[in-house]
Short mmCIF file of C-alpha atoms in Angstrom, two decimals:
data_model
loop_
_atom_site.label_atom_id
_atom_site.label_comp_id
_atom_site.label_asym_id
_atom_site.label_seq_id
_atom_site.Cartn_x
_atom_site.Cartn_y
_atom_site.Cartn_z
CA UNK A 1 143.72 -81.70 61.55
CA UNK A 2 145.67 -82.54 58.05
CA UNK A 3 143.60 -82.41 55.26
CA UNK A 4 143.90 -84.22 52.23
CA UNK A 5 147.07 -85.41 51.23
CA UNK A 6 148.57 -86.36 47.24
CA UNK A 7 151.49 -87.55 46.70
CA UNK A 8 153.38 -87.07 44.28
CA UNK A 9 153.32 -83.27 43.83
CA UNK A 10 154.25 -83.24 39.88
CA UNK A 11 155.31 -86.13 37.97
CA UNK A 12 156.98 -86.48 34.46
CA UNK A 13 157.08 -89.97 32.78
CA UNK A 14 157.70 -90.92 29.12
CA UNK A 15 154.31 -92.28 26.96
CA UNK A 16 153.58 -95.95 27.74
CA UNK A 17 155.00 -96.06 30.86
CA UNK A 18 152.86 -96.99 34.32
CA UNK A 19 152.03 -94.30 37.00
CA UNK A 20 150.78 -94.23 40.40
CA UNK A 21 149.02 -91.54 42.32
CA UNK A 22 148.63 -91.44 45.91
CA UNK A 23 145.46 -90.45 48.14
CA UNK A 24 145.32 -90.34 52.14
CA UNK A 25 141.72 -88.01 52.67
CA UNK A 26 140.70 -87.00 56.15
CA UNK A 27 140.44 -89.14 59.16
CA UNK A 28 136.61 -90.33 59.22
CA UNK A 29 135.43 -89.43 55.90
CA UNK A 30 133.99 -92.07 54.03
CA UNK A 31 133.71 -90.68 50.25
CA UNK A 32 136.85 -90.53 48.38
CA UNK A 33 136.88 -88.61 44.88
CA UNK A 34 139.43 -88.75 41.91
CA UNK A 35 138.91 -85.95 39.90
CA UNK A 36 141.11 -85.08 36.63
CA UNK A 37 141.29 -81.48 35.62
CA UNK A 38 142.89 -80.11 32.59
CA UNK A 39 144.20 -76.97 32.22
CA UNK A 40 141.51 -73.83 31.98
CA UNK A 41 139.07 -76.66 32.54
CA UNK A 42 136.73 -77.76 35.41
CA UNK A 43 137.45 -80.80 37.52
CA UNK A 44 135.97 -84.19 35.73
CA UNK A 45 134.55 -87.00 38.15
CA UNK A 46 136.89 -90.21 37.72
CA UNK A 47 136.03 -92.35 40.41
CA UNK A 48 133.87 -92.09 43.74
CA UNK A 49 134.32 -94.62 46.72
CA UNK A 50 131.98 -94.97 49.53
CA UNK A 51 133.99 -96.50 52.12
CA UNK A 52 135.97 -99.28 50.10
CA UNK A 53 133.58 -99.32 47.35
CA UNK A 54 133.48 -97.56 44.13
CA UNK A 55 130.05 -96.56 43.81
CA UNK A 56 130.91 -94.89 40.27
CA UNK A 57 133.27 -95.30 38.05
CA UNK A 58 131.08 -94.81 35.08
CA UNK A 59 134.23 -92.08 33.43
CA UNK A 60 136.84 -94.18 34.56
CA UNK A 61 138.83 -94.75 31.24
CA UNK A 62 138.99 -98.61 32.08
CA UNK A 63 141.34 -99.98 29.38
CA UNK A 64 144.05 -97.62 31.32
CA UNK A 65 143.21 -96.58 34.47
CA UNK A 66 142.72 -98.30 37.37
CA UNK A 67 141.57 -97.55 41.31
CA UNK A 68 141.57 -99.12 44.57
CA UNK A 69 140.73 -97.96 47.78
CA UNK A 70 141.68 -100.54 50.38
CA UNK A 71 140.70 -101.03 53.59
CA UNK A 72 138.54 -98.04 52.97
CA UNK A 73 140.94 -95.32 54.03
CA UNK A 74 143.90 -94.50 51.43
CA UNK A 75 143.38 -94.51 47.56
CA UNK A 76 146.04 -95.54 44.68
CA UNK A 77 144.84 -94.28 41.02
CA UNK A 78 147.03 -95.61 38.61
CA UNK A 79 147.70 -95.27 34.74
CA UNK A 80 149.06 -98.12 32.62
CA UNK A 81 150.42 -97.45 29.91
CA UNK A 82 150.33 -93.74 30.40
CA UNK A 83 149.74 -91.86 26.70
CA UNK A 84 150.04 -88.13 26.07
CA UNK A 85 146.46 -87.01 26.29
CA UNK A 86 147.17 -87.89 29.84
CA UNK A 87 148.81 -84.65 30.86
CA UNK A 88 146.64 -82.79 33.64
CA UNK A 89 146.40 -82.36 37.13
CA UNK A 90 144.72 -85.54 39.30
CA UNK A 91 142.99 -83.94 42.24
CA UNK A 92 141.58 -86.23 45.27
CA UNK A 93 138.86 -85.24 47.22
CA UNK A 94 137.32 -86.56 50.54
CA UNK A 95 133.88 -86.09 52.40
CA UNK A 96 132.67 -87.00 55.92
CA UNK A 97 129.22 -89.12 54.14
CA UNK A 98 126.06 -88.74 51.60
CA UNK A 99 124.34 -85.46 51.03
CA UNK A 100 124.69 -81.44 52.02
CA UNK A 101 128.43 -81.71 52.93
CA UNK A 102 131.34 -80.08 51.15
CA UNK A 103 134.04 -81.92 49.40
CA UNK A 104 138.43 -81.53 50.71
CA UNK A 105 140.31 -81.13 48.17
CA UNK A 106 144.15 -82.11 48.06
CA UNK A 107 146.75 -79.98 46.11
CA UNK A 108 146.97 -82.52 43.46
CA UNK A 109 149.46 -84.72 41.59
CA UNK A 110 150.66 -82.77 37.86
CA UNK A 111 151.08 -85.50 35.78
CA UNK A 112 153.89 -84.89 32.33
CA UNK A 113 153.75 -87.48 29.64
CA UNK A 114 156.17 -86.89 27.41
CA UNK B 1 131.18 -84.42 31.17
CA UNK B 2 130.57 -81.52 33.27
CA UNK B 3 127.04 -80.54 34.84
CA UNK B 4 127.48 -77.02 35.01
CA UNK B 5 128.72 -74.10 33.28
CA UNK B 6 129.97 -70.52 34.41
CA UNK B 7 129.58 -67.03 32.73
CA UNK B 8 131.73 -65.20 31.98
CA UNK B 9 134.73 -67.08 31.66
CA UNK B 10 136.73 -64.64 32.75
CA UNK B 11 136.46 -61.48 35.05
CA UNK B 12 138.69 -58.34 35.67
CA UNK B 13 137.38 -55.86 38.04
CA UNK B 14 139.44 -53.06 40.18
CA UNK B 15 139.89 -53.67 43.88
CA UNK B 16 136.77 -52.70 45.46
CA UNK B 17 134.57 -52.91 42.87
CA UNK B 18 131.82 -55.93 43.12
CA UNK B 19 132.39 -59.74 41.12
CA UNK B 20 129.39 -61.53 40.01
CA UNK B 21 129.81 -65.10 37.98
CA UNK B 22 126.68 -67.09 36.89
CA UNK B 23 126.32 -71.08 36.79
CA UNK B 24 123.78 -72.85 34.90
CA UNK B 25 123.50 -76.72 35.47
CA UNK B 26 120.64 -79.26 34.21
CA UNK B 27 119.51 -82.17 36.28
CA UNK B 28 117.74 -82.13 39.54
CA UNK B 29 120.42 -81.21 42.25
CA UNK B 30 120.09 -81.70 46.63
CA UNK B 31 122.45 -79.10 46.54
CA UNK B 32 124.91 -76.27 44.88
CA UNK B 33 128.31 -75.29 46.05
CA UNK B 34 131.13 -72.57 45.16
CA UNK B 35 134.51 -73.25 45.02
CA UNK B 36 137.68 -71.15 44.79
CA UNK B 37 141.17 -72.24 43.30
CA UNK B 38 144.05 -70.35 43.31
CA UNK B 39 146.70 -70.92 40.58
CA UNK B 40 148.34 -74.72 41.23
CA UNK B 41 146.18 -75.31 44.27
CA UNK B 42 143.75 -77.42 45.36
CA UNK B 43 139.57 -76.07 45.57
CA UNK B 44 138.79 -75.18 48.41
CA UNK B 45 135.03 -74.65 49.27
CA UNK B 46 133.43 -71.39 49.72
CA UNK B 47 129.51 -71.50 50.15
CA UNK B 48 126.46 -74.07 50.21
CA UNK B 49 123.22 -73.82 49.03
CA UNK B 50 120.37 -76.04 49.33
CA UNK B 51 117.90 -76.81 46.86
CA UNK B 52 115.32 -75.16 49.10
CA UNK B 53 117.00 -72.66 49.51
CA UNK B 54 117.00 -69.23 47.47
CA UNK B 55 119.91 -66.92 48.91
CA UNK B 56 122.74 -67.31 51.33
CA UNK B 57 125.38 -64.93 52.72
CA UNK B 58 128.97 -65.58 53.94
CA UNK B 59 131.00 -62.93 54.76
CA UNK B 60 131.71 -61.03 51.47
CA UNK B 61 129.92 -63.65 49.33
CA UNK B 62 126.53 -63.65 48.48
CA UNK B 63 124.78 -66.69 46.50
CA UNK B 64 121.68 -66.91 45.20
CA UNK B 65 120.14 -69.91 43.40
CA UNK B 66 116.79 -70.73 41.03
CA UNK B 67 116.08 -74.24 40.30
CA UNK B 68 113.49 -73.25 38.57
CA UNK B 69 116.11 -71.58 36.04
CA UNK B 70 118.94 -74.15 36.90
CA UNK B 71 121.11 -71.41 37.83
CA UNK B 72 123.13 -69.96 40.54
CA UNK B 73 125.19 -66.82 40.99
CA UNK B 74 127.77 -65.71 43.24
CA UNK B 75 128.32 -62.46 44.48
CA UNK B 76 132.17 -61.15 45.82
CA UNK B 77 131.52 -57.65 47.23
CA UNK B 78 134.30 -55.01 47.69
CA UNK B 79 136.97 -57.41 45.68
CA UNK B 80 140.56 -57.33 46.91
CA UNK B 81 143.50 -58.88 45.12
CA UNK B 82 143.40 -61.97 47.12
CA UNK B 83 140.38 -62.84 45.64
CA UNK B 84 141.93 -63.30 42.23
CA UNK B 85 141.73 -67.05 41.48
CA UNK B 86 139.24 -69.48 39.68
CA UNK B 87 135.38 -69.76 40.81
CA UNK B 88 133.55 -73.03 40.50
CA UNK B 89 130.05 -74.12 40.62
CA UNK B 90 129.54 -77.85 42.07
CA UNK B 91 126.08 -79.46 41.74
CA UNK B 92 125.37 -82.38 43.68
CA UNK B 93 123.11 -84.29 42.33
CA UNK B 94 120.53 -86.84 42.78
CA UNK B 95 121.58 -89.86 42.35
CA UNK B 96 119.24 -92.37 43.50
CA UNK B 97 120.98 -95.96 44.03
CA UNK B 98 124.47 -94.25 44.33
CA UNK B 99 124.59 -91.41 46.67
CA UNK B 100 125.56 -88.20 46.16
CA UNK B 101 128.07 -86.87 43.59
CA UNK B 102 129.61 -83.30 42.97
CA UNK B 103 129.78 -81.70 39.14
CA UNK B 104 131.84 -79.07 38.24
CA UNK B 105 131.14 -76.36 35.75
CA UNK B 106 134.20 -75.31 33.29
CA UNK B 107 135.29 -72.17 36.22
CA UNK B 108 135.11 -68.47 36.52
CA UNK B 109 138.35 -66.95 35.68
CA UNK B 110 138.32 -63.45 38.25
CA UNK B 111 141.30 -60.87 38.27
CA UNK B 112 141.40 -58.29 41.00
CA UNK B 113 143.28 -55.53 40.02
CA UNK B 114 144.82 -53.56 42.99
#
């Protein structure tokens, strides 16, 4: 079975430019996690979908950042305009449903703004 | 933010020898988890732990939790150099109207010397 997949790997863009991140989680899992992580640092709760919905996207920088989850399956995160502070690694996540079960995590996208 | 914390925030121990990292949290939780991460990889999960639950065992990993003390620690016994890579505590917490949502603590950083 795959697991999660990201895509891009890493990804350098110059400061005010857009960026997209791409999320396919497992077959048959319902909740879909963005998670931003900065370096030495734990991961940080961006967005959480329950099927198509986003159920919380109460740290969801809004003025930038954007989500969609379509059709309830793969995820887009994007970034417009993109600033330095930006930099880190954007980790999706998947789980089969609500309570007791552990979260799959992609390898993440390494975002650059330079 | 992040829910939890770990202690200490970083570990270096001699192959063999036994790894113990602490996590502290502070809501109500349904659950607590451990995750590894190895350097530019994704987490991938280790151990679960109810919230009625006070100890569980997984191979070479032993976790305990008190709720009453909002903490949790994870044992590695007879470390090998594999295991060097960054430990993090995940609360999942209550959250009523929304489901269930997993908070990482800022990671245990453990170095296996061989």
């Amino acid at each position: 079975e795959a697991g999660v997949v990201q895509s891009p790997r890493y990804k350098i863009i110059e400061k005010k430019q857009p960026v997209a991140f791409w999320c396919n989680p497992i077959s048959g899992h319902n909740t879909l996690y963005w998670y931003l992580q900065n370096l030495g640092q734990g991961p940080e709760l961006l967005i959480r979908y329950e099927n198509e919905e986003a159920v919380d996207d109460s740290q969801l920088p809004k003025d930038r950042f954007s989500a969609e989850r379509l059709k309830g399956v793969d995820s887009t995160l994007k970034i417009q305009p993109a600033e330095l502070g930006d930099s880190a690694v954007y980790l999706c996540a998947s789980s089969p449903g609500r309570g007791g079960t552990e979260a799959f995590f992609g390898q993440g996208t390494r975002l650059t703004v330079v | 933010s992040q829910q939890g914390e770990e202690d200490p925030q970083a570990l270096s121990i001699q192959e063999g020898e036994n790894a113990t990292m602490n996590c502290s949290y502070k809501t109500s939780i349904n659950n607590l988890q451990w995750y590894r991460q190895n350097s530019g990889r994704g987490l991938v999960h280790l151990i679960l732990i109810r919230s009625n639950e006070r100890e569980k065992h997984s191979g070479r990993l032993r976790v305990t939790l008190d709720t009453s003390k909002k903490s949790s620690s994870l044992l590695i016994t007879a470390s090998r150099a594999a295991d060097t890579a960054s430990y993090f505590c995940a609360t999942d917490a209550v959250q009523y109207f929304t489901g269930n949502q997993f908070y990482f603590g800022t990671g245990t950083s453990l170095t296996v010397i061989p």
